[in-house]
Amino acid sequence: MGYKKIFLVRHGQTTMNVKGIYQGRVNSDLTSLGIQQTKGVGKYIHSKEIVFKDIYCSTSPRAIDTCKLIIETMGKNAVKTVKYDNRLVEMDFGIFEGQSIELCKTNYPHTYYDLYHHPQDYAPLGDGETVQQVIDRVSHFLSDLKNDEHKDAENVLVVTHGVIIRAIFYCLLHRKIEDFWIDEDIPSSSLTILSKDDNRAYRIDELFITCH
């Protein structure tokens, strides 16, 4: 069982993205470019005449705004229900939250290095999450997604965040935690499509499509 195709969208560009600041659980508004990017995703989906039984979305405001813009652009008839799930919120970066990436790299070099080079050993400063904790909650979400699916639904759309998309890759593509960051940076409002092959295993059909 399982949806034949999973469409993953990272939220649109935000003001903190532009400034190079860790967002995580804090939020910032979509920029005008972020809004334009997101509408491009909706237009692309509409042009392909793709219909979703369900959309699952992070409860973060920037993801919700992205989701609403996509629905408005592709047309309400393209989706039946939208479900908001806090297991899809971005990683909690602890003390890094709200600080510039460059400042964290300078002030906390060992922690910063472990996050991106030894994710299996990363220990957040403050009340943040480990990479494994993020993987665990995403794994629970995917398990529920499989159980809650509609038998007549082939496509599902998930609107979320960069680290969560990497965790989905880890779970569905059976990667090692050491390879958590192996993919290039995930562009804002990019669309990735995973589909099942003949062996009922997921593979990447399209990676980080930008429709803007």
Coordinates of N, CA and C in Angstrom, one line a residue:
M1 N 0.8 -1.2 0.0 CA 0.0 0.0 0.0 C 0.9 1.2 0.0
G2 N 0.2 2.4 -0.2 CA 1.0 3.6 -0.2 C 0.6 4.4 -1.5
Y3 N 0.6 5.7 -1.4 CA 0.3 6.6 -2.5 C 1.4 6.3 -3.6
K4 N 0.9 6.2 -4.9 CA 1.8 6.0 -6.0 C 2.8 7.1 -6.2
K5 N 2.3 8.3 -5.9 CA 3.2 9.5 -6.1 C 3.0 10.4 -4.9
I6 N 4.2 10.9 -4.4 CA 4.2 11.9 -3.3 C 4.9 13.1 -3.8
F7 N 4.1 14.2 -3.8 CA 4.6 15.5 -4.2 C 5.1 16.3 -3.0
L8 N 6.3 16.7 -3.0 CA 6.9 17.4 -1.8 C 7.2 18.9 -2.3
V9 N 6.7 19.8 -1.5 CA 7.0 21.2 -1.8 C 7.6 21.9 -0.5
R10 N 8.7 22.5 -0.7 CA 9.3 23.4 0.4 C 8.6 24.7 0.3
H11 N 8.4 25.3 1.5 CA 7.7 26.6 1.5 C 8.4 27.7 0.7
G12 N 7.7 28.7 0.4 CA 8.3 29.8 -0.4 C 9.3 30.6 0.4
Q13 N 10.1 31.4 -0.4 CA 11.2 32.2 0.2 C 10.6 33.1 1.3
T14 N 11.3 33.2 2.4 CA 10.9 34.1 3.5 C 12.0 35.2 3.7
T15 N 11.6 36.2 4.6 CA 12.5 37.3 4.9 C 13.8 36.7 5.6
M16 N 13.6 35.7 6.4 CA 14.8 35.1 7.1 C 15.6 34.3 6.2
N17 N 15.0 33.7 5.2 CA 15.8 33.0 4.1 C 16.8 34.0 3.5
V18 N 16.2 35.2 3.1 CA 17.0 36.2 2.4 C 18.2 36.7 3.3
K19 N 18.0 36.8 4.6 CA 19.0 37.3 5.5 C 19.9 36.2 6.0
G20 N 19.7 34.9 5.6 CA 20.5 33.8 6.0 C 20.4 33.5 7.5
I21 N 19.2 33.5 8.0 CA 18.9 33.2 9.4 C 18.3 31.9 9.6
Y22 N 18.7 31.2 10.7 CA 18.0 29.9 11.0 C 16.6 30.2 11.5
Q23 N 15.6 29.6 10.8 CA 14.2 29.8 11.2 C 13.7 28.7 12.2
G24 N 13.7 27.5 11.7 CA 13.3 26.4 12.5 C 11.8 26.6 13.0
R25 N 11.6 26.8 14.3 CA 10.3 26.9 14.8 C 9.8 28.4 14.8
V26 N 10.8 29.3 14.7 CA 10.4 30.7 14.6 C 9.9 30.9 13.1
N27 N 9.2 32.0 12.9 CA 8.6 32.2 11.6 C 8.9 33.6 11.0
S28 N 8.9 33.7 9.7 CA 8.9 35.0 9.0 C 8.1 34.9 7.8
D29 N 7.6 36.1 7.3 CA 6.7 36.1 6.2 C 7.3 35.7 4.9
L30 N 6.5 35.3 4.0 CA 7.0 35.1 2.6 C 7.3 36.4 2.0
T31 N 8.4 36.4 1.2 CA 8.7 37.6 0.5 C 7.8 37.7 -0.8
S32 N 7.9 38.9 -1.5 CA 7.1 39.0 -2.7 C 7.6 37.9 -3.7
L33 N 8.9 37.7 -3.7 CA 9.4 36.6 -4.6 C 8.9 35.2 -4.1
G34 N 8.8 35.0 -2.8 CA 8.3 33.8 -2.3 C 6.9 33.5 -2.7
I35 N 6.1 34.6 -2.7 CA 4.7 34.5 -3.2 C 4.7 34.1 -4.7
Q36 N 5.5 34.8 -5.5 CA 5.6 34.5 -6.9 C 6.0 33.1 -7.2
Q37 N 7.0 32.7 -6.4 CA 7.5 31.3 -6.6 C 6.4 30.3 -6.3
T38 N 5.7 30.5 -5.2 CA 4.7 29.6 -4.8 C 3.5 29.5 -5.8
K39 N 3.2 30.6 -6.4 CA 2.1 30.6 -7.4 C 2.6 29.9 -8.6
G40 N 3.9 29.9 -8.9 CA 4.4 29.2 -10.0 C 4.3 27.7 -9.8
V41 N 4.4 27.2 -8.6 CA 4.2 25.8 -8.3 C 2.7 25.4 -8.6
G42 N 1.8 26.2 -8.1 CA 0.4 26.0 -8.3 C 0.0 26.0 -9.8
K43 N 0.6 26.9 -10.6 CA 0.4 26.9 -12.0 C 0.9 25.6 -12.7
Y44 N 2.1 25.2 -12.2 CA 2.7 24.0 -12.8 C 1.8 22.8 -12.6
I45 N 1.3 22.6 -11.3 CA 0.5 21.5 -11.0 C -0.8 21.6 -11.8
H46 N -1.4 22.8 -11.9 CA -2.6 23.0 -12.7 C -2.4 22.6 -14.1
S47 N -1.2 22.9 -14.7 CA -1.0 22.6 -16.1 C -0.9 21.1 -16.4
K48 N -0.5 20.4 -15.3 CA -0.4 18.9 -15.5 C -1.7 18.2 -15.1
E49 N -2.7 19.0 -14.7 CA -4.0 18.4 -14.4 C -3.9 17.4 -13.3
I50 N -3.1 17.6 -12.3 CA -2.9 16.7 -11.2 C -3.9 17.0 -10.1
V51 N -4.6 16.0 -9.6 CA -5.6 16.1 -8.6 C -5.1 15.4 -7.4
F52 N -5.3 16.0 -6.2 CA -4.9 15.4 -4.9 C -6.2 15.2 -4.1
K53 N -6.3 13.9 -3.5 CA -7.3 13.7 -2.6 C -7.0 14.4 -1.3
D54 N -5.8 14.4 -0.9 CA -5.4 15.1 0.3 C -4.1 15.9 0.1
I55 N -4.0 17.0 0.9 CA -2.8 17.8 1.1 C -2.5 17.8 2.5
Y56 N -1.2 17.5 2.8 CA -0.8 17.5 4.2 C 0.2 18.7 4.3
C57 N 0.1 19.5 5.4 CA 0.8 20.7 5.5 C 1.4 20.9 6.9
S58 N 2.6 21.4 7.0 CA 3.2 21.8 8.3 C 2.3 22.9 8.9
T59 N 2.3 22.9 10.2 CA 1.5 24.0 10.9 C 2.2 25.3 11.1
S60 N 3.4 25.4 10.5 CA 4.1 26.7 10.5 C 3.4 27.7 9.6
P61 N 3.3 28.9 10.0 CA 2.6 29.9 9.2 C 3.2 30.0 7.8
R62 N 4.5 30.0 7.6 CA 5.0 30.1 6.3 C 4.7 29.0 5.3
A63 N 4.5 27.8 5.9 CA 4.1 26.6 5.1 C 2.6 26.7 4.8
I64 N 1.8 27.2 5.8 CA 0.3 27.3 5.6 C 0.1 28.4 4.5
D65 N 0.8 29.5 4.6 CA 0.6 30.5 3.5 C 1.0 29.9 2.1
T66 N 2.1 29.1 2.1 CA 2.5 28.5 0.8 C 1.4 27.6 0.3
C67 N 0.9 26.8 1.2 CA -0.2 25.8 0.9 C -1.4 26.5 0.3
K68 N -1.8 27.6 1.0 CA -3.0 28.3 0.5 C -2.8 28.9 -0.8
L69 N -1.6 29.5 -1.1 CA -1.3 30.1 -2.4 C -1.3 29.0 -3.5
I70 N -0.8 27.8 -3.2 CA -0.8 26.7 -4.2 C -2.2 26.3 -4.5
I71 N -3.1 26.2 -3.5 CA -4.5 25.8 -3.7 C -5.2 26.8 -4.5
E72 N -5.0 28.1 -4.2 CA -5.7 29.2 -4.9 C -5.3 29.2 -6.4
T73 N -4.0 28.9 -6.6 CA -3.5 29.0 -8.0 C -3.9 27.8 -8.8
M74 N -3.8 26.6 -8.2 CA -4.2 25.4 -9.0 C -5.6 25.1 -9.1
G75 N -6.4 25.8 -8.3 CA -7.9 25.7 -8.3 C -8.4 24.7 -7.2
K76 N -9.4 25.1 -6.5 CA -9.9 24.3 -5.4 C -10.4 22.9 -5.8
N77 N -10.8 22.7 -7.0 CA -11.2 21.4 -7.5 C -10.1 20.4 -7.6
A78 N -8.8 20.9 -7.4 CA -7.7 20.0 -7.5 C -7.4 19.3 -6.2
V79 N -8.1 19.7 -5.2 CA -7.8 19.0 -3.8 C -9.1 18.9 -3.1
K80 N -9.3 17.8 -2.3 CA -10.5 17.6 -1.6 C -10.3 18.1 -0.1
T81 N -9.2 17.7 0.5 CA -9.0 18.0 1.9 C -7.6 18.5 2.2
V82 N -7.4 19.4 3.2 CA -6.1 19.8 3.6 C -6.0 19.5 5.1
K83 N -4.9 18.8 5.5 CA -4.7 18.3 6.8 C -3.4 18.9 7.3
Y84 N -3.5 19.6 8.5 CA -2.3 20.3 9.1 C -1.7 19.4 10.1
D85 N -0.4 19.2 10.1 CA 0.2 18.2 11.0 C 1.5 18.8 11.5
N86 N 1.6 18.9 12.9 CA 2.8 19.5 13.5 C 4.0 18.6 13.4
R87 N 3.9 17.4 12.9 CA 5.1 16.5 12.7 C 5.8 17.0 11.5
L88 N 5.2 17.9 10.7 CA 5.8 18.4 9.5 C 6.5 19.7 9.7
V89 N 6.5 20.3 10.9 CA 7.2 21.5 11.1 C 8.7 21.4 11.0
E90 N 9.4 22.5 10.8 CA 10.8 22.4 10.6 C 11.5 21.9 11.9
M91 N 12.7 21.5 11.7 CA 13.6 21.1 12.8 C 13.7 22.2 13.8
D92 N 13.7 21.9 15.1 CA 14.0 22.9 16.1 C 15.5 22.9 16.3
F93 N 16.1 24.1 15.9 CA 17.6 24.2 15.9 C 18.1 24.7 17.2
G94 N 17.3 24.8 18.3 CA 17.8 25.2 19.6 C 18.3 26.6 19.6
I95 N 19.6 26.7 20.1 CA 20.2 28.1 20.3 C 20.4 28.7 18.9
F96 N 20.5 28.0 17.8 CA 20.7 28.5 16.5 C 19.5 29.4 16.0
E97 N 18.3 29.1 16.6 CA 17.1 29.7 16.1 C 17.2 31.3 16.1
G98 N 16.8 31.9 15.0 CA 16.8 33.3 14.9 C 18.2 34.0 14.8
Q99 N 19.2 33.2 14.7 CA 20.6 33.7 14.5 C 21.1 33.4 13.1
S100 N 22.0 34.2 12.6 CA 22.5 34.1 11.3 C 23.3 32.8 11.2
I101 N 23.3 32.2 10.0 CA 24.0 31.0 9.8 C 25.5 31.2 10.0
E102 N 26.0 32.3 9.5 CA 27.4 32.6 9.6 C 27.9 32.8 11.0
L103 N 27.0 33.5 11.8 CA 27.3 33.7 13.2 C 27.4 32.4 14.0
C104 N 26.4 31.5 13.7 CA 26.5 30.2 14.4 C 27.7 29.4 14.0
K105 N 28.1 29.5 12.7 CA 29.3 28.8 12.2 C 30.5 29.3 13.0
T106 N 30.5 30.6 13.3 CA 31.7 31.2 13.9 C 31.7 31.0 15.4
N107 N 30.5 31.1 16.1 CA 30.4 31.1 17.5 C 30.3 29.6 18.1
Y108 N 29.7 28.7 17.3 CA 29.6 27.3 17.7 C 30.1 26.4 16.6
P109 N 31.4 26.5 16.3 CA 32.0 25.8 15.2 C 31.8 24.2 15.3
H110 N 32.0 23.7 16.5 CA 31.9 22.2 16.6 C 30.5 21.7 16.5
T111 N 29.6 22.4 17.1 CA 28.2 22.0 16.9 C 27.7 22.2 15.5
Y112 N 28.1 23.3 14.9 CA 27.7 23.5 13.5 C 28.3 22.4 12.6
Y113 N 29.6 22.1 12.8 CA 30.2 21.1 12.0 C 29.5 19.7 12.1
D114 N 29.2 19.4 13.4 CA 28.6 18.1 13.6 C 27.2 18.0 12.9
L115 N 26.5 19.1 12.9 CA 25.1 19.1 12.3 C 25.2 18.7 10.9
Y116 N 26.2 19.2 10.1 CA 26.2 19.0 8.7 C 27.2 17.9 8.2
H117 N 28.2 17.5 9.1 CA 29.2 16.5 8.7 C 29.1 15.2 9.5
H118 N 28.5 15.3 10.7 CA 28.3 14.1 11.5 C 26.9 14.2 12.1
P119 N 25.9 14.2 11.3 CA 24.5 14.3 11.8 C 24.1 13.3 12.8
Q120 N 24.7 12.1 12.8 CA 24.4 11.0 13.7 C 24.9 11.4 15.1
D121 N 25.9 12.3 15.2 CA 26.5 12.7 16.5 C 26.0 14.1 17.0
Y122 N 25.2 14.8 16.2 CA 24.9 16.2 16.4 C 24.0 16.3 17.7
A123 N 24.5 17.1 18.6 CA 23.8 17.4 19.9 C 23.5 18.9 19.9
P124 N 22.2 19.3 19.8 CA 21.8 20.7 19.7 C 22.1 21.4 21.0
L125 N 22.4 22.7 20.9 CA 22.6 23.5 22.1 C 21.2 24.1 22.4
G126 N 20.8 24.2 23.7 CA 19.5 24.6 24.0 C 18.5 23.5 23.9
D127 N 17.2 23.8 23.7 CA 16.2 22.8 23.7 C 15.8 22.4 22.2
G128 N 16.9 22.2 21.4 CA 16.6 21.8 20.0 C 16.5 20.3 19.9
E129 N 16.3 19.9 18.6 CA 16.1 18.5 18.3 C 17.4 17.9 17.7
T130 N 17.6 16.6 17.9 CA 18.7 15.9 17.1 C 18.1 15.6 15.8
V131 N 19.0 15.2 14.9 CA 18.6 14.8 13.5 C 17.7 13.5 13.7
Q132 N 18.1 12.6 14.6 CA 17.3 11.4 14.7 C 15.9 11.7 15.3
Q133 N 15.8 12.6 16.1 CA 14.4 13.0 16.6 C 13.5 13.5 15.5
V134 N 14.1 14.3 14.6 CA 13.4 14.7 13.4 C 12.9 13.5 12.6
I135 N 13.9 12.6 12.3 CA 13.6 11.5 11.5 C 12.5 10.6 12.2
D136 N 12.5 10.5 13.5 CA 11.5 9.7 14.2 C 10.1 10.2 14.0
R137 N 9.9 11.5 14.1 CA 8.6 12.1 14.0 C 8.1 12.1 12.6
V138 N 9.0 12.2 11.6 CA 8.7 12.1 10.2 C 8.3 10.7 9.9
S139 N 9.0 9.7 10.4 CA 8.7 8.3 10.2 C 7.3 8.0 10.7
H140 N 6.9 8.6 11.9 CA 5.6 8.3 12.4 C 4.5 9.0 11.5
F141 N 4.8 10.1 11.0 CA 3.9 10.8 10.0 C 3.7 9.9 8.8
L142 N 4.8 9.4 8.2 CA 4.7 8.6 7.0 C 3.9 7.3 7.3
S143 N 4.1 6.7 8.5 CA 3.4 5.5 8.8 C 1.9 5.8 8.9
D144 N 1.5 6.9 9.5 CA 0.1 7.3 9.5 C -0.5 7.6 8.1
L145 N 0.4 8.2 7.3 CA 0.0 8.6 5.9 C -0.4 7.3 5.2
K146 N 0.4 6.3 5.4 CA 0.1 5.0 4.7 C -1.2 4.4 5.2
N147 N -1.4 4.5 6.5 CA -2.6 3.9 7.0 C -3.9 4.7 6.7
D148 N -3.7 6.0 6.5 CA -4.9 6.9 6.3 C -5.2 7.1 4.9
E149 N -4.5 6.6 4.0 CA -4.6 6.9 2.6 C -6.0 6.4 2.0
H150 N -6.5 7.0 1.0 CA -7.7 6.6 0.3 C -7.3 5.6 -0.8
K151 N -8.0 4.6 -0.9 CA -7.7 3.5 -1.9 C -7.8 4.0 -3.3
D152 N -8.6 5.1 -3.5 CA -8.8 5.6 -4.9 C -7.9 6.8 -5.2
A153 N -7.0 7.1 -4.3 CA -6.1 8.3 -4.4 C -4.7 7.8 -4.8
E154 N -4.2 8.4 -5.9 CA -2.9 8.1 -6.4 C -1.8 9.1 -5.9
N155 N -2.2 10.3 -5.8 CA -1.3 11.4 -5.5 C -1.6 12.1 -4.1
V156 N -0.5 12.5 -3.5 CA -0.6 13.2 -2.2 C 0.4 14.4 -2.3
L157 N 0.0 15.5 -1.8 CA 0.9 16.7 -1.8 C 1.3 17.0 -0.3
V158 N 2.6 17.2 0.0 CA 3.0 17.5 1.3 C 3.8 18.8 1.2
V159 N 3.3 19.8 2.0 CA 3.9 21.2 2.0 C 4.7 21.3 3.3
T160 N 6.0 21.5 3.2 CA 6.8 21.4 4.5 C 8.1 22.2 4.4
H161 N 9.1 21.7 5.0 CA 10.4 22.4 5.1 C 11.6 21.6 4.6
G162 N 12.7 22.3 4.5 CA 13.9 21.6 3.9 C 14.4 20.4 4.7
V163 N 14.5 20.5 6.0 CA 15.0 19.4 6.8 C 14.0 18.3 6.8
I164 N 12.8 18.6 6.8 CA 11.7 17.5 6.8 C 11.7 16.8 5.4
I165 N 12.0 17.5 4.4 CA 12.1 16.8 3.1 C 13.3 15.8 3.1
R166 N 14.4 16.2 3.7 CA 15.5 15.3 3.8 C 15.2 14.1 4.6
A167 N 14.4 14.3 5.7 CA 14.0 13.2 6.6 C 13.1 12.3 5.8
I168 N 12.2 12.8 5.0 CA 11.4 11.9 4.1 C 12.2 11.1 3.2
F169 N 13.2 11.7 2.6 CA 14.2 11.0 1.7 C 14.8 9.9 2.5
Y170 N 15.3 10.2 3.7 CA 15.9 9.2 4.6 C 15.0 8.0 4.8
C171 N 13.7 8.2 5.1 CA 12.8 7.2 5.4 C 12.4 6.4 4.2
L172 N 12.0 7.1 3.1 CA 11.4 6.4 1.9 C 12.5 5.9 1.0
L173 N 13.7 6.5 1.0 CA 14.7 6.0 0.0 C 15.7 5.2 0.7
H174 N 15.5 4.9 2.0 CA 16.3 4.0 2.8 C 17.8 4.4 2.8
R175 N 18.0 5.7 3.2 CA 19.3 6.2 3.2 C 20.0 6.0 4.6
K176 N 21.3 6.2 4.7 CA 22.0 6.2 6.0 C 21.9 7.6 6.5
I177 N 22.0 7.7 7.9 CA 21.9 9.1 8.5 C 23.1 9.9 8.1
E178 N 24.3 9.2 7.9 CA 25.5 9.9 7.5 C 25.3 10.7 6.2
D179 N 24.3 10.2 5.4 CA 24.1 10.8 4.0 C 22.9 11.8 4.1
F180 N 22.5 12.2 5.3 CA 21.3 13.1 5.5 C 21.4 14.3 4.6
W181 N 22.6 14.9 4.5 CA 22.7 16.2 3.8 C 23.3 16.0 2.4
I182 N 23.2 14.8 1.8 CA 23.9 14.5 0.6 C 23.4 15.3 -0.6
D183 N 22.1 15.7 -0.6 CA 21.5 16.4 -1.7 C 21.9 17.9 -1.6
E184 N 21.8 18.5 -2.8 CA 22.1 20.0 -2.8 C 21.1 20.7 -2.0
D185 N 21.4 22.0 -1.8 CA 20.4 22.9 -1.1 C 19.0 22.8 -1.7
I186 N 18.0 22.7 -1.0 CA 16.6 22.6 -1.5 C 16.1 24.0 -1.7
P187 N 15.8 24.4 -3.0 CA 15.3 25.7 -3.3 C 14.0 26.0 -2.7
S188 N 13.7 27.2 -2.3 CA 12.4 27.6 -1.9 C 11.4 27.3 -3.0
S189 N 10.2 26.9 -2.5 CA 9.1 26.6 -3.5 C 9.4 25.5 -4.5
S190 N 10.4 24.7 -4.3 CA 10.8 23.7 -5.2 C 9.8 22.5 -5.0
L191 N 9.6 21.7 -6.1 CA 8.8 20.6 -6.1 C 9.6 19.3 -6.4
T192 N 9.4 18.3 -5.6 CA 10.1 17.0 -5.8 C 9.0 16.0 -5.8
I193 N 9.1 15.0 -6.8 CA 8.1 14.0 -6.9 C 8.7 12.6 -6.7
L194 N 8.2 11.9 -5.8 CA 8.6 10.5 -5.5 C 7.5 9.6 -6.0
S195 N 7.9 8.5 -6.7 CA 6.9 7.5 -7.2 C 7.4 6.1 -6.9
K196 N 6.4 5.2 -6.8 CA 6.7 3.8 -6.6 C 7.1 3.1 -7.8
D197 N 8.2 2.3 -7.7 CA 8.6 1.5 -8.9 C 7.9 0.1 -8.8
D198 N 8.2 -0.8 -9.7 CA 7.6 -2.1 -9.8 C 7.8 -2.9 -8.6
N199 N 8.8 -2.6 -7.8 CA 9.1 -3.4 -6.6 C 8.4 -2.7 -5.4
R200 N 7.6 -1.7 -5.6 CA 6.8 -1.0 -4.6 C 7.7 -0.2 -3.7
A201 N 8.9 0.2 -4.2 CA 9.8 1.0 -3.4 C 9.8 2.4 -4.1
Y202 N 9.9 3.4 -3.3 CA 9.9 4.8 -3.8 C 11.2 5.2 -4.4
R203 N 11.2 6.0 -5.5 CA 12.3 6.5 -6.2 C 12.0 8.0 -6.5
I204 N 13.1 8.8 -6.8 CA 12.9 10.2 -7.1 C 12.6 10.2 -8.6
D205 N 11.5 10.8 -9.0 CA 11.1 11.0 -10.4 C 11.6 12.4 -10.8
E206 N 11.4 13.4 -10.0 CA 11.8 14.8 -10.3 C 12.4 15.4 -9.0
L207 N 13.5 16.0 -9.1 CA 14.2 16.5 -7.9 C 14.3 18.1 -8.0
F208 N 13.7 18.7 -7.0 CA 13.8 20.2 -6.8 C 13.5 21.0 -8.1
I209 N 12.3 20.7 -8.7 CA 11.8 21.5 -9.8 C 11.5 22.9 -9.3
T210 N 12.0 23.9 -10.0 CA 11.6 25.3 -9.7 C 10.7 25.8 -10.8
C211 N 9.5 26.2 -10.5 CA 8.5 26.6 -11.5 C 8.4 28.1 -11.5
H212 N 9.5 28.8 -11.4 CA 9.4 30.3 -11.4 C 10.6 30.9 -12.0

